[in-house]
GROMACS .gro file of C-alpha atoms in nm:
model
  511
    1MET     CA    1   5.957   1.500   2.203
    2LYS     CA    2   5.818   1.181   2.353
    3LYS     CA    3   5.489   1.362   2.418
    4TYR     CA    4   5.448   1.462   2.052
    5LEU     CA    5   5.549   1.115   1.935
    6LEU     CA    6   5.283   0.966   2.164
    7LEU     CA    7   5.021   1.204   2.025
    8PHE     CA    8   5.121   1.107   1.671
    9VAL     CA    9   5.091   0.736   1.752
   10ILE     CA   10   4.749   0.793   1.910
   11ALA     CA   11   4.634   0.986   1.604
   12ILE     CA   12   4.746   0.704   1.372
   13PHE     CA   13   4.572   0.449   1.594
   14VAL     CA   14   4.245   0.644   1.593
   15MET     CA   15   4.255   0.676   1.216
   16SER     CA   16   4.322   0.305   1.170
   17CYS     CA   17   4.029   0.214   1.397
   18SER     CA   18   3.783   0.453   1.234
   19LYS     CA   19   3.473   0.295   1.088
   20LYS     CA   20   3.386   0.601   0.883
   21VAL     CA   21   3.397   0.582   0.504
   22GLU     CA   22   3.423   0.910   0.314
   23VAL     CA   23   3.249   0.894  -0.022
   24LYS     CA   24   3.288   1.111  -0.330
   25GLY     CA   25   3.158   1.023  -0.672
   26LYS     CA   26   3.011   1.119  -1.004
   27ILE     CA   27   2.753   0.942  -1.220
   28ALA     CA   28   2.743   1.090  -1.568
   29GLY     CA   29   2.392   1.143  -1.701
   30SER     CA   30   2.224   1.093  -1.364
   31SER     CA   31   1.899   1.264  -1.263
   32PRO     CA   32   1.892   1.486  -0.950
   33LEU     CA   33   1.596   1.277  -0.833
   34GLU     CA   34   1.811   0.966  -0.807
   35ARG     CA   35   1.978   0.862  -0.483
   36ILE     CA   36   2.266   0.632  -0.402
   37GLU     CA   37   2.257   0.406  -0.098
   38PHE     CA   38   2.511   0.185   0.078
   39VAL     CA   39   2.398  -0.124   0.270
   40GLU     CA   40   2.604  -0.383   0.457
   41ALA     CA   41   2.588  -0.700   0.245
   42SER     CA   42   2.668  -0.950   0.520
   43GLY     CA   43   2.430  -0.812   0.781
   44VAL     CA   44   2.101  -0.972   0.884
   45ALA     CA   45   1.881  -0.663   0.904
   46THR     CA   46   2.030  -0.458   0.628
   47LEU     CA   47   1.885  -0.111   0.660
   48PRO     CA   48   2.057   0.157   0.451
   49LEU     CA   49   2.368   0.298   0.616
   50ALA     CA   50   2.373   0.600   0.387
   51ASN     CA   51   2.148   0.770   0.135
   52PHE     CA   52   2.318   1.042  -0.071
   53GLY     CA   53   2.163   1.296  -0.305
   54ILE     CA   54   2.304   1.351  -0.655
   55ASP     CA   55   2.330   1.705  -0.793
   56LYS     CA   56   2.247   1.820  -1.145
   57ASP     CA   57   2.602   1.740  -1.259
   58GLY     CA   58   2.591   1.386  -1.121
   59ASN     CA   59   2.811   1.454  -0.817
   60PHE     CA   60   2.751   1.313  -0.471
   61THR     CA   61   2.942   1.319  -0.144
   62GLY     CA   62   2.900   1.209   0.215
   63THR     CA   63   3.019   0.981   0.493
   64PHE     CA   64   2.884   0.677   0.673
   65GLU     CA   65   2.986   0.439   0.948
   66ALA     CA   66   3.089   0.099   0.812
   67PRO     CA   67   3.009  -0.167   1.076
   68LYS     CA   68   3.299  -0.381   0.955
   69ASN     CA   69   3.538  -0.432   0.668
   70GLY     CA   70   3.364  -0.626   0.396
   71MET     CA   71   3.116  -0.622   0.111
   72TYR     CA   72   2.856  -0.350   0.080
   73VAL     CA   73   2.562  -0.317  -0.155
   74ILE     CA   74   2.533  -0.010  -0.376
   75ASN     CA   75   2.170   0.075  -0.457
   76TYR     CA   76   2.107   0.313  -0.744
   77ALA     CA   77   1.804   0.362  -0.971
   78GLY     CA   78   1.658   0.022  -0.882
   79LYS     CA   79   1.988  -0.156  -0.955
   80GLN     CA   80   2.236  -0.317  -0.716
   81ASN     CA   81   2.596  -0.428  -0.710
   82LEU     CA   82   2.866  -0.508  -0.455
   83ILE     CA   83   3.170  -0.308  -0.348
   84PHE     CA   84   3.437  -0.395  -0.090
   85LEU     CA   85   3.496  -0.122   0.171
   86LYS     CA   86   3.700  -0.074   0.486
   87GLY     CA   87   3.647   0.169   0.771
   88GLY     CA   88   3.872   0.473   0.745
   89GLN     CA   89   3.880   0.470   0.366
   90SER     CA   90   3.817   0.753   0.122
   91LEU     CA   91   3.611   0.611  -0.163
   92ASN     CA   92   3.610   0.779  -0.502
   93ILE     CA   93   3.367   0.611  -0.739
   94SER     CA   94   3.237   0.706  -1.083
   95GLY     CA   95   3.029   0.561  -1.362
   96ASN     CA   96   2.763   0.620  -1.626
   97SER     CA   97   2.396   0.625  -1.533
   98ALA     CA   98   2.315   0.370  -1.805
   99THR     CA   99   2.539   0.104  -1.654
  100PHE     CA  100   2.602   0.212  -1.292
  101PRO     CA  101   2.637   0.033  -1.050
  102ASN     CA  102   2.684  -0.280  -1.261
  103GLU     CA  103   2.997  -0.108  -1.389
  104TYR     CA  104   3.198   0.143  -1.188
  105VAL     CA  105   3.549   0.284  -1.157
  106VAL     CA  106   3.711   0.323  -0.814
  107THR     CA  107   4.008   0.540  -0.731
  108GLY     CA  108   4.163   0.620  -0.395
  109ASP     CA  109   4.197   0.387  -0.096
  110ALA     CA  110   3.949   0.125  -0.220
  111LYS     CA  111   4.097   0.089  -0.572
  112SER     CA  112   4.313  -0.224  -0.542
  113ASP     CA  113   4.049  -0.424  -0.351
  114ASN     CA  114   3.775  -0.343  -0.597
  115ASP     CA  115   3.984  -0.379  -0.912
  116PHE     CA  116   4.059  -0.729  -0.784
  117PHE     CA  117   3.693  -0.795  -0.704
  118GLN     CA  118   3.562  -0.671  -1.038
  119ALA     CA  119   3.823  -0.872  -1.231
  120CYS     CA  120   3.711  -1.187  -1.046
  121GLN     CA  121   3.346  -1.114  -1.120
  122LYS     CA  122   3.414  -1.058  -1.490
  123PHE     CA  123   3.594  -1.391  -1.505
  124LEU     CA  124   3.294  -1.566  -1.348
  125THR     CA  125   3.059  -1.415  -1.605
  126THR     CA  126   3.274  -1.529  -1.897
  127TYR     CA  127   3.359  -1.865  -1.741
  128GLY     CA  128   2.996  -1.940  -1.660
  129GLN     CA  129   2.905  -1.909  -2.028
  130THR     CA  130   3.136  -2.201  -2.107
  131LEU     CA  131   2.954  -2.437  -1.869
  132ASN     CA  132   2.636  -2.637  -1.900
  133ILE     CA  133   2.541  -2.718  -1.541
  134GLN     CA  134   2.220  -2.893  -1.644
  135GLN     CA  135   2.410  -3.132  -1.862
  136LEU     CA  136   2.662  -3.197  -1.585
  137ALA     CA  137   2.382  -3.261  -1.337
  138SER     CA  138   2.223  -3.518  -1.567
  139GLY     CA  139   2.531  -3.739  -1.536
  140ASP     CA  140   2.634  -3.966  -1.251
  141GLU     CA  141   2.725  -3.835  -0.908
  142GLY     CA  142   3.097  -3.906  -0.931
  143ALA     CA  143   3.133  -3.716  -1.256
  144TYR     CA  144   2.940  -3.423  -1.110
  145VAL     CA  145   3.172  -3.405  -0.808
  146LYS     CA  146   3.479  -3.405  -1.034
  147ALA     CA  147   3.322  -3.130  -1.247
  148MET     CA  148   3.260  -2.917  -0.937
  149GLN     CA  149   3.616  -2.970  -0.819
  150LYS     CA  150   3.739  -2.858  -1.161
  151ILE     CA  151   3.521  -2.546  -1.146
  152GLU     CA  152   3.649  -2.466  -0.796
  153ALA     CA  153   4.010  -2.508  -0.910
  154ASP     CA  154   3.956  -2.281  -1.211
  155ILE     CA  155   3.796  -2.010  -0.997
  156ASN     CA  156   4.071  -2.027  -0.735
  157LYS     CA  157   4.338  -2.009  -1.006
  158ASN     CA  158   4.178  -1.689  -1.132
  159ILE     CA  159   4.166  -1.551  -0.777
  160GLU     CA  160   4.539  -1.618  -0.737
  161GLU     CA  161   4.619  -1.454  -1.072
  162ASN     CA  162   4.417  -1.145  -0.984
  163GLU     CA  163   4.573  -1.129  -0.639
  164LYS     CA  164   4.919  -1.108  -0.796
  165LYS     CA  165   4.801  -0.854  -1.054
  166PHE     CA  166   4.614  -0.610  -0.828
  167ASN     CA  167   4.776  -0.666  -0.486
  168PRO     CA  168   4.450  -0.638  -0.287
  169GLY     CA  169   4.415  -0.668   0.091
  170LYS     CA  170   4.389  -1.009   0.255
  171GLU     CA  171   4.027  -0.954   0.361
  172VAL     CA  172   3.882  -0.917   0.011
  173VAL     CA  173   4.081  -1.219  -0.110
  174GLU     CA  174   3.946  -1.426   0.178
  175TRP     CA  175   3.594  -1.304   0.099
  176LYS     CA  176   3.633  -1.409  -0.265
  177LYS     CA  177   3.757  -1.755  -0.166
  178ILE     CA  178   3.456  -1.800   0.062
  179ASP     CA  179   3.235  -1.675  -0.219
  180ALA     CA  180   3.381  -1.938  -0.454
  181LYS     CA  181   3.318  -2.216  -0.201
  182THR     CA  182   2.964  -2.092  -0.146
  183ALA     CA  183   2.893  -2.091  -0.520
  184ILE     CA  184   3.003  -2.456  -0.542
  185LEU     CA  185   2.802  -2.549  -0.232
  186ASN     CA  186   2.486  -2.404  -0.382
  187LEU     CA  187   2.547  -2.602  -0.702
  188LEU     CA  188   2.592  -2.915  -0.490
  189VAL     CA  189   2.273  -2.864  -0.292
  190ASN     CA  190   2.075  -2.790  -0.609
  191TYR     CA  191   2.203  -3.120  -0.750
  192GLU     CA  192   2.095  -3.296  -0.429
  193MET     CA  193   1.745  -3.143  -0.436
  194THR     CA  194   1.701  -3.234  -0.803
  195LYS     CA  195   1.803  -3.597  -0.748
  196LYS     CA  196   1.571  -3.625  -0.448
  197GLN     CA  197   1.277  -3.496  -0.651
  198MET     CA  198   1.358  -3.738  -0.932
  199GLN     CA  199   1.328  -4.020  -0.678
  200GLY     CA  200   0.998  -3.889  -0.545
  201ASN     CA  201   1.159  -3.747  -0.230
  202ASN     CA  202   1.242  -4.098  -0.117
  203PRO     CA  203   1.352  -4.070   0.250
  204SER     CA  204   1.611  -4.341   0.194
  205PHE     CA  205   1.792  -4.133  -0.070
  206LYS     CA  206   2.159  -4.087   0.018
  207LEU     CA  207   2.453  -3.917  -0.145
  208GLY     CA  208   2.781  -4.099  -0.195
  209LYS     CA  209   3.083  -4.057   0.033
  210ALA     CA  210   3.287  -3.866  -0.226
  211PHE     CA  211   3.003  -3.612  -0.257
  212THR     CA  212   2.954  -3.561   0.118
  213ASP     CA  213   3.329  -3.551   0.189
  214TYR     CA  214   3.375  -3.278  -0.071
  215GLU     CA  215   3.078  -3.086   0.067
  216THR     CA  216   3.226  -3.107   0.418
  217LYS     CA  217   3.571  -2.999   0.295
  218LEU     CA  218   3.422  -2.680   0.149
  219GLN     CA  219   3.293  -2.584   0.496
  220GLU     CA  220   3.604  -2.603   0.712
  221ASN     CA  221   3.514  -2.282   0.896
  222LYS     CA  222   3.135  -2.273   0.899
  223ASP     CA  223   3.097  -1.995   1.157
  224ASN     CA  224   3.316  -1.758   0.956
  225MET     CA  225   3.130  -1.846   0.638
  226VAL     CA  226   2.787  -1.789   0.792
  227LYS     CA  227   2.901  -1.450   0.928
  228THR     CA  228   3.045  -1.344   0.592
  229SER     CA  229   2.815  -1.478   0.323
  230PRO     CA  230   2.436  -1.446   0.289
  231PHE     CA  231   2.466  -1.702   0.009
  232TYR     CA  232   2.614  -1.955   0.248
  233ARG     CA  233   2.313  -1.896   0.474
  234GLN     CA  234   2.097  -1.961   0.171
  235TYR     CA  235   2.279  -2.292   0.118
  236LEU     CA  236   2.226  -2.396   0.482
  237LEU     CA  237   1.856  -2.311   0.469
  238THR     CA  238   1.814  -2.510   0.150
  239LYS     CA  239   1.982  -2.809   0.317
  240MET     CA  240   1.739  -2.779   0.608
  241SER     CA  241   1.426  -2.709   0.403
  242ALA     CA  242   1.287  -3.065   0.373
  243ASP     CA  243   1.335  -3.146   0.743
  244PHE     CA  244   1.189  -2.810   0.845
  245GLN     CA  245   0.880  -2.856   0.629
  246THR     CA  246   0.813  -3.193   0.791
  247PHE     CA  247   0.869  -3.044   1.137
  248ALA     CA  248   0.646  -2.743   1.067
  249GLN     CA  249   0.358  -2.949   0.933
  250ALA     CA  250   0.354  -3.156   1.250
  251LYS     CA  251   0.391  -2.865   1.493
  252ALA     CA  252   0.152  -2.624   1.320
  253GLN     CA  253  -0.131  -2.871   1.275
  254GLY     CA  254  -0.453  -2.721   1.412
  255LYS     CA  255  -0.287  -2.389   1.499
  256THR     CA  256  -0.374  -2.065   1.321
  257ASP     CA  257  -0.165  -1.811   1.511
  258ILE     CA  258   0.180  -1.970   1.503
  259THR     CA  259   0.444  -1.782   1.304
  260THR     CA  260   0.715  -1.917   1.076
  261SER     CA  261   0.972  -1.762   1.310
  262GLU     CA  262   0.837  -1.953   1.610
  263LEU     CA  263   0.842  -2.280   1.419
  264PHE     CA  264   1.193  -2.230   1.286
  265ASN     CA  265   1.317  -2.128   1.631
  266GLN     CA  266   1.176  -2.450   1.777
  267PHE     CA  267   1.325  -2.648   1.489
  268LEU     CA  268   1.674  -2.503   1.547
  269LYS     CA  269   1.662  -2.582   1.918
  270GLY     CA  270   1.654  -2.950   1.828
  271LYS     CA  271   1.960  -2.919   1.600
  272LYS     CA  272   2.251  -2.994   1.833
  273GLU     CA  273   2.495  -3.010   1.541
  274VAL     CA  274   2.421  -2.648   1.443
  275SER     CA  275   2.636  -2.388   1.621
  276GLN     CA  276   2.484  -2.093   1.805
  277THR     CA  277   2.639  -1.859   1.547
  278GLU     CA  278   2.462  -2.045   1.265
  279LYS     CA  279   2.137  -2.043   1.461
  280ASP     CA  280   2.153  -1.667   1.520
  281TYR     CA  281   2.219  -1.580   1.156
  282LEU     CA  282   1.969  -1.827   1.010
  283LEU     CA  283   1.692  -1.740   1.255
  284ALA     CA  284   1.747  -1.369   1.192
  285PHE     CA  285   1.723  -1.425   0.817
  286VAL     CA  286   1.397  -1.623   0.849
  287MET     CA  287   1.242  -1.364   1.081
  288ALA     CA  288   1.334  -1.077   0.849
  289GLN     CA  289   1.191  -1.254   0.545
  290SER     CA  290   0.876  -1.408   0.692
  291ASP     CA  291   0.739  -1.214   0.987
  292MET     CA  292   0.889  -0.865   1.002
  293HIS     CA  293   0.666  -0.643   0.788
  294PRO     CA  294   0.392  -0.382   0.844
  295GLN     CA  295   0.108  -0.632   0.798
  296THR     CA  296   0.229  -0.855   1.082
  297PRO     CA  297  -0.037  -0.857   1.362
  298ALA     CA  298   0.067  -0.695   1.688
  299ALA     CA  299   0.046  -1.028   1.873
  300SER     CA  300   0.288  -1.187   1.625
  301THR     CA  301   0.523  -0.890   1.650
  302ASP     CA  302   0.529  -0.936   2.027
  303LYS     CA  303   0.630  -1.300   1.973
  304ILE     CA  304   0.910  -1.190   1.741
  305LYS     CA  305   1.036  -0.943   2.002
  306LYS     CA  306   1.044  -1.220   2.261
  307ILE     CA  307   1.242  -1.451   2.031
  308ILE     CA  308   1.492  -1.175   1.957
  309GLU     CA  309   1.536  -1.100   2.327
  310GLU     CA  310   1.557  -1.460   2.452
  311ASP     CA  311   1.698  -1.673   2.170
  312ILE     CA  312   1.927  -1.449   1.964
  313LYS     CA  313   2.257  -1.453   2.152
  314ASP     CA  314   2.478  -1.237   1.927
  315ALA     CA  315   2.454  -0.878   2.056
  316THR     CA  316   2.504  -0.716   1.714
  317ILE     CA  317   2.239  -0.934   1.547
  318LYS     CA  318   2.001  -0.865   1.835
  319ALA     CA  319   2.051  -0.488   1.802
  320ASP     CA  320   2.014  -0.495   1.422
  321LEU     CA  321   1.687  -0.691   1.441
  322LYS     CA  322   1.547  -0.448   1.698
  323LYS     CA  323   1.643  -0.158   1.474
  324MET     CA  324   1.474  -0.325   1.179
  325LEU     CA  325   1.156  -0.388   1.379
  326PHE     CA  326   1.147  -0.023   1.481
  327ALA     CA  327   1.202   0.093   1.123
  328ILE     CA  328   0.907  -0.119   1.008
  329ASN     CA  329   0.661  -0.082   1.296
  330GLY     CA  330   0.766   0.237   1.472
  331PHE     CA  331   0.693   0.310   1.835
  332LYS     CA  332   0.475   0.110   2.067
  333ILE     CA  333   0.130   0.268   2.088
  334GLY     CA  334   0.118   0.480   2.402
  335ASP     CA  335   0.488   0.568   2.406
  336ASP     CA  336   0.581   0.933   2.445
  337ALA     CA  337   0.644   1.092   2.105
  338PRO     CA  338   1.005   1.213   2.136
  339GLU     CA  339   1.108   1.571   2.085
  340ALA     CA  340   1.348   1.628   1.797
  341THR     CA  341   1.559   1.908   1.657
  342LEU     CA  342   1.341   2.091   1.404
  343VAL     CA  343   1.353   2.435   1.247
  344LYS     CA  344   1.103   2.655   1.062
  345GLN     CA  345   1.171   2.847   0.742
  346ASP     CA  346   1.246   3.161   0.942
  347GLY     CA  347   1.520   2.977   1.132
  348LYS     CA  348   1.330   2.954   1.460
  349ALA     CA  349   1.338   2.627   1.652
  350TYR     CA  350   1.019   2.422   1.669
  351LYS     CA  351   0.908   2.174   1.934
  352LEU     CA  352   0.653   1.900   1.871
  353SER     CA  353   0.524   1.955   2.225
  354GLU     CA  354   0.376   2.283   2.101
  355ASN     CA  355   0.087   2.065   1.976
  356LYS     CA  356   0.004   1.931   2.321
  357GLY     CA  357  -0.366   1.951   2.391
  358LYS     CA  358  -0.455   1.862   2.032
  359PRO     CA  359  -0.377   1.548   1.830
  360TYR     CA  360  -0.145   1.589   1.534
  361MET     CA  361  -0.010   1.394   1.240
  362LEU     CA  362   0.358   1.398   1.144
  363VAL     CA  363   0.412   1.389   0.768
  364PHE     CA  364   0.768   1.299   0.664
  365TYR     CA  365   0.860   1.378   0.302
  366ALA     CA  366   1.140   1.486   0.066
  367SER     CA  367   1.139   1.647  -0.276
  368TRP     CA  368   1.337   1.367  -0.442
  369ASN     CA  369   1.052   1.124  -0.399
  370PRO     CA  370   0.932   1.103  -0.764
  371TYR     CA  371   0.564   1.052  -0.675
  372ILE     CA  372   0.517   1.307  -0.402
  373ALA     CA  373   0.369   1.584  -0.616
  374GLU     CA  374   0.125   1.374  -0.816
  375GLY     CA  375   0.065   1.084  -0.578
  376THR     CA  376   0.077   1.227  -0.228
  377MET     CA  377  -0.030   1.590  -0.233
  378PRO     CA  378  -0.382   1.557  -0.378
  379VAL     CA  379  -0.475   1.295  -0.115
  380LEU     CA  380  -0.294   1.482   0.165
  381LYS     CA  381  -0.485   1.800   0.082
  382GLU     CA  382  -0.817   1.616   0.120
  383VAL     CA  383  -0.712   1.457   0.449
  384VAL     CA  384  -0.591   1.786   0.597
  385ASN     CA  385  -0.900   1.978   0.489
  386PHE     CA  386  -1.128   1.717   0.645
  387TYR     CA  387  -0.952   1.686   0.984
  388LYS     CA  388  -0.795   2.032   1.029
  389SER     CA  389  -1.060   2.157   1.271
  390LYS     CA  390  -0.979   1.881   1.519
  391MET     CA  391  -0.609   1.812   1.473
  392ASN     CA  392  -0.281   1.969   1.367
  393PHE     CA  393  -0.050   1.867   1.086
  394VAL     CA  394   0.329   1.893   1.102
  395PHE     CA  395   0.507   1.854   0.767
  396VAL     CA  396   0.866   1.740   0.831
  397ASN     CA  397   1.095   1.791   0.532
  398LEU     CA  398   1.398   1.563   0.501
  399ASP     CA  399   1.572   1.713   0.199
  400ASP     CA  400   1.951   1.739   0.203
  401THR     CA  401   1.965   2.117   0.258
  402LYS     CA  402   1.757   2.389   0.421
  403ASP     CA  403   1.743   2.580   0.089
  404GLN     CA  404   1.586   2.278  -0.078
  405PHE     CA  405   1.340   2.251   0.213
  406THR     CA  406   1.232   2.611   0.159
  407LYS     CA  407   1.180   2.559  -0.215
  408THR     CA  408   1.000   2.228  -0.167
  409SER     CA  409   0.766   2.333   0.110
  410ASN     CA  410   0.672   2.654  -0.073
  411ALA     CA  411   0.598   2.465  -0.393
  412LEU     CA  412   0.428   2.151  -0.262
  413LEU     CA  413   0.249   2.263   0.053
  414LYS     CA  414   0.126   2.605  -0.052
  415GLY     CA  415  -0.233   2.645   0.066
  416ILE     CA  416  -0.231   2.332   0.285
  417PRO     CA  417  -0.285   2.424   0.653
  418GLY     CA  418  -0.010   2.300   0.885
  419THR     CA  419   0.337   2.367   1.023
  420ASN     CA  420   0.633   2.335   0.786
  421VAL     CA  421   0.958   2.233   0.954
  422TYR     CA  422   1.295   2.095   0.852
  423GLY     CA  423   1.507   1.814   0.997
  424ASP     CA  424   1.859   1.952   0.955
  425GLY     CA  425   2.066   1.689   0.775
  426GLY     CA  426   1.777   1.519   0.601
  427LEU     CA  427   1.788   1.143   0.647
  428ASN     CA  428   2.081   1.191   0.887
  429SER     CA  429   1.885   1.435   1.100
  430ASP     CA  430   1.791   1.398   1.464
  431VAL     CA  431   1.422   1.357   1.380
  432ALA     CA  432   1.483   1.090   1.112
  433LYS     CA  433   1.691   0.882   1.352
  434LYS     CA  434   1.449   0.914   1.643
  435TYR     CA  435   1.147   0.821   1.429
  436GLY     CA  436   1.320   0.550   1.224
  437VAL     CA  437   1.271   0.720   0.888
  438TYR     CA  438   1.465   0.589   0.586
  439GLY     CA  439   1.448   0.671   0.217
  440PHE     CA  440   1.221   0.375   0.147
  441LYS     CA  441   0.970   0.508   0.403
  442LEU     CA  442   0.908   0.843   0.238
  443PRO     CA  443   0.649   0.977   0.253
  444SER     CA  444   0.532   0.833   0.587
  445PHE     CA  445   0.277   0.931   0.850
  446ILE     CA  446   0.254   0.896   1.228
  447VAL     CA  447  -0.039   1.006   1.448
  448VAL     CA  448   0.021   1.149   1.797
  449ASP     CA  449  -0.263   1.204   2.047
  450LYS     CA  450  -0.346   1.521   2.241
  451ASP     CA  451  -0.130   1.407   2.534
  452GLY     CA  452   0.180   1.365   2.317
  453LYS     CA  453   0.153   0.984   2.307
  454VAL     CA  454   0.213   0.785   1.990
  455ALA     CA  455  -0.128   0.678   1.858
  456SER     CA  456  -0.031   0.484   1.543
  457ARG     CA  457   0.239   0.285   1.375
  458SER     CA  458   0.421   0.443   1.084
  459PHE     CA  459   0.207   0.437   0.767
  460VAL     CA  460   0.327   0.478   0.408
  461ASN     CA  461  -0.020   0.495   0.252
  462LEU     CA  462  -0.275   0.768   0.328
  463GLY     CA  463  -0.545   0.540   0.191
  464ASP     CA  464  -0.480   0.272   0.455
  465GLN     CA  465  -0.809   0.205   0.633
  466ASP     CA  466  -0.630   0.152   0.965
  467LEU     CA  467  -0.489   0.506   0.942
  468ILE     CA  468  -0.833   0.652   0.863
  469THR     CA  469  -0.979   0.465   1.162
  470ILE     CA  470  -0.712   0.613   1.392
  471LEU     CA  471  -0.769   0.965   1.257
  472ASP     CA  472  -1.143   0.928   1.313
  473LYS     CA  473  -1.086   0.807   1.668
  474GLN     CA  474  -0.849   1.092   1.754
  475THR     CA  475  -1.077   1.362   1.613
  476GLY     CA  476  -1.427   1.225   1.668
  477LEU     CA  477  -1.498   1.276   1.299
  478SER     CA  478  -1.607   1.015   1.047
  479ALA     CA  479  -1.423   1.039   0.719
  480PRO     CA  480  -1.565   0.932   0.385
  481LYS     CA  481  -1.409   0.623   0.236
  482VAL     CA  482  -1.064   0.681   0.085
  483ASP     CA  483  -0.947   0.474  -0.209
  484PRO     CA  484  -0.719   0.211  -0.048
  485ALA     CA  485  -0.526   0.192  -0.377
  486ALA     CA  486  -0.403   0.550  -0.331
  487GLN     CA  487  -0.046   0.435  -0.289
  488LEU     CA  488   0.231   0.680  -0.232
  489GLN     CA  489   0.585   0.577  -0.316
  490ILE     CA  490   0.584   0.209  -0.237
  491ASP     CA  491   0.370  -0.085  -0.146
  492PRO     CA  492   0.413  -0.158   0.227
  493SER     CA  493   0.550  -0.503   0.147
  494ALA     CA  494   0.850  -0.328  -0.006
  495LEU     CA  495   0.961  -0.243   0.347
  496GLN     CA  496   1.024  -0.611   0.408
  497GLN     CA  497   1.221  -0.643   0.084
  498GLN     CA  498   1.425  -0.330   0.161
  499ALA     CA  499   1.513  -0.451   0.505
  500ALA     CA  500   1.678  -0.758   0.359
  501PRO     CA  501   1.789  -0.659   0.015
  502GLN     CA  502   1.888  -0.934  -0.225
  503VAL     CA  503   2.209  -0.877  -0.417
  504GLU     CA  504   2.235  -1.019  -0.762
  505LYS     CA  505   2.527  -1.257  -0.739
  506VAL     CA  506   2.744  -1.344  -1.037
  507PRO     CA  507   2.744  -1.722  -0.996
  508VAL     CA  508   2.869  -1.999  -1.217
  509GLU     CA  509   2.570  -1.989  -1.447
  510ALA     CA  510   2.397  -2.277  -1.616
  511LYS     CA  511   2.317  -2.266  -1.984
   0.00000   0.00000   0.00000
């Protein structure tokens, strides 16, 4: 009996420690081409954790690993919203395509937390319409502080009322309280910046004691706030902006190859009052926004890698930044192109090493990309026809099912020479993970040389002159000029934006 009781306790413990979230949902009126993504909202290198397909009836299902209990971003049809999730939950979510995810209904494990959260957000929207922040800011400092304290008290009263009404977990309540403090802090720092500008950025400008005491009181646990809230990080960066600009102008004078990340890293090293936790989160944010994108020169990327390795101390942040760099830039040129689990239409396994002795280009694609037929295929056909005598082409489909792969490859790639293969599991497949392929990188292209070594970064535009140069070098051919405006799904700069998605917050709005 004791044995079975022990097994039962172990099973309960495993379930309670699970980070997996099971998702089921329905979006009425949705298109099968739409996708739904979940992204960790408090992370520093927020790559999608999940990307689910939606069937013709608007249904979707899947699972993903939630790094921690907290807020997550829902991405759908170019719109975003927040949802509070815990590992081990079963999430049932529904809505209408016209308003989702701005409006959604949750049932199941996540219901009480998100009913509480949505009620708080609705209050903020209505409450914000009763305020005129600009008018308040035009008054004296003491009156502004009292107004902010009144706003904070009103928001916290609503939080308490909703807590009693919906009985949510402690974690979402704590998040909402931090969110309220952060909203006030951003209003305070905007007031400070405005007053400084009105005085011509006079270095002798100082805020009163009541103002600074209140600002300090709102930040009693700074490390927890910086871990939890991207908007608190935004507040801290705004507070530092004037000093950093002065520092950067002095340090960068006469230098043309210094990056923003290097300058900010140096700046933070001189800030003894800033904790290491704050430094890690703020530096990661600045790196992701300023220097981690496909156009970053290789020398600058090497500097970023060094900063991540030497100056980021938090292991999770370090790992996330490395993952983000790989998603954006791909492998180091000269690395071995890894084998991956791939299958042909006839069910036979396929190995990339079968191309050894001849260079090849990997083409990653999926049918739900809305531009693939009209934007990608005409250009791809020209590229393949020009280089096919000197190199191979491997078309890797990342649709959700093998049946969809068969339909897609037959329809889109008919008559285009190359090998059609499928990554079982789509974006969750072995090949997608090994090559750092996400939904925002489809279609994408990687060149491998005749020895099986990676010969290019990951490209999202067949018209990119750097890609044409690499193809010419690998084949010995000289291609005619390709229109560089022949974009596929996205502009490469969108990779940077995707890696650090901005969530539309529902703040206390100004009229």
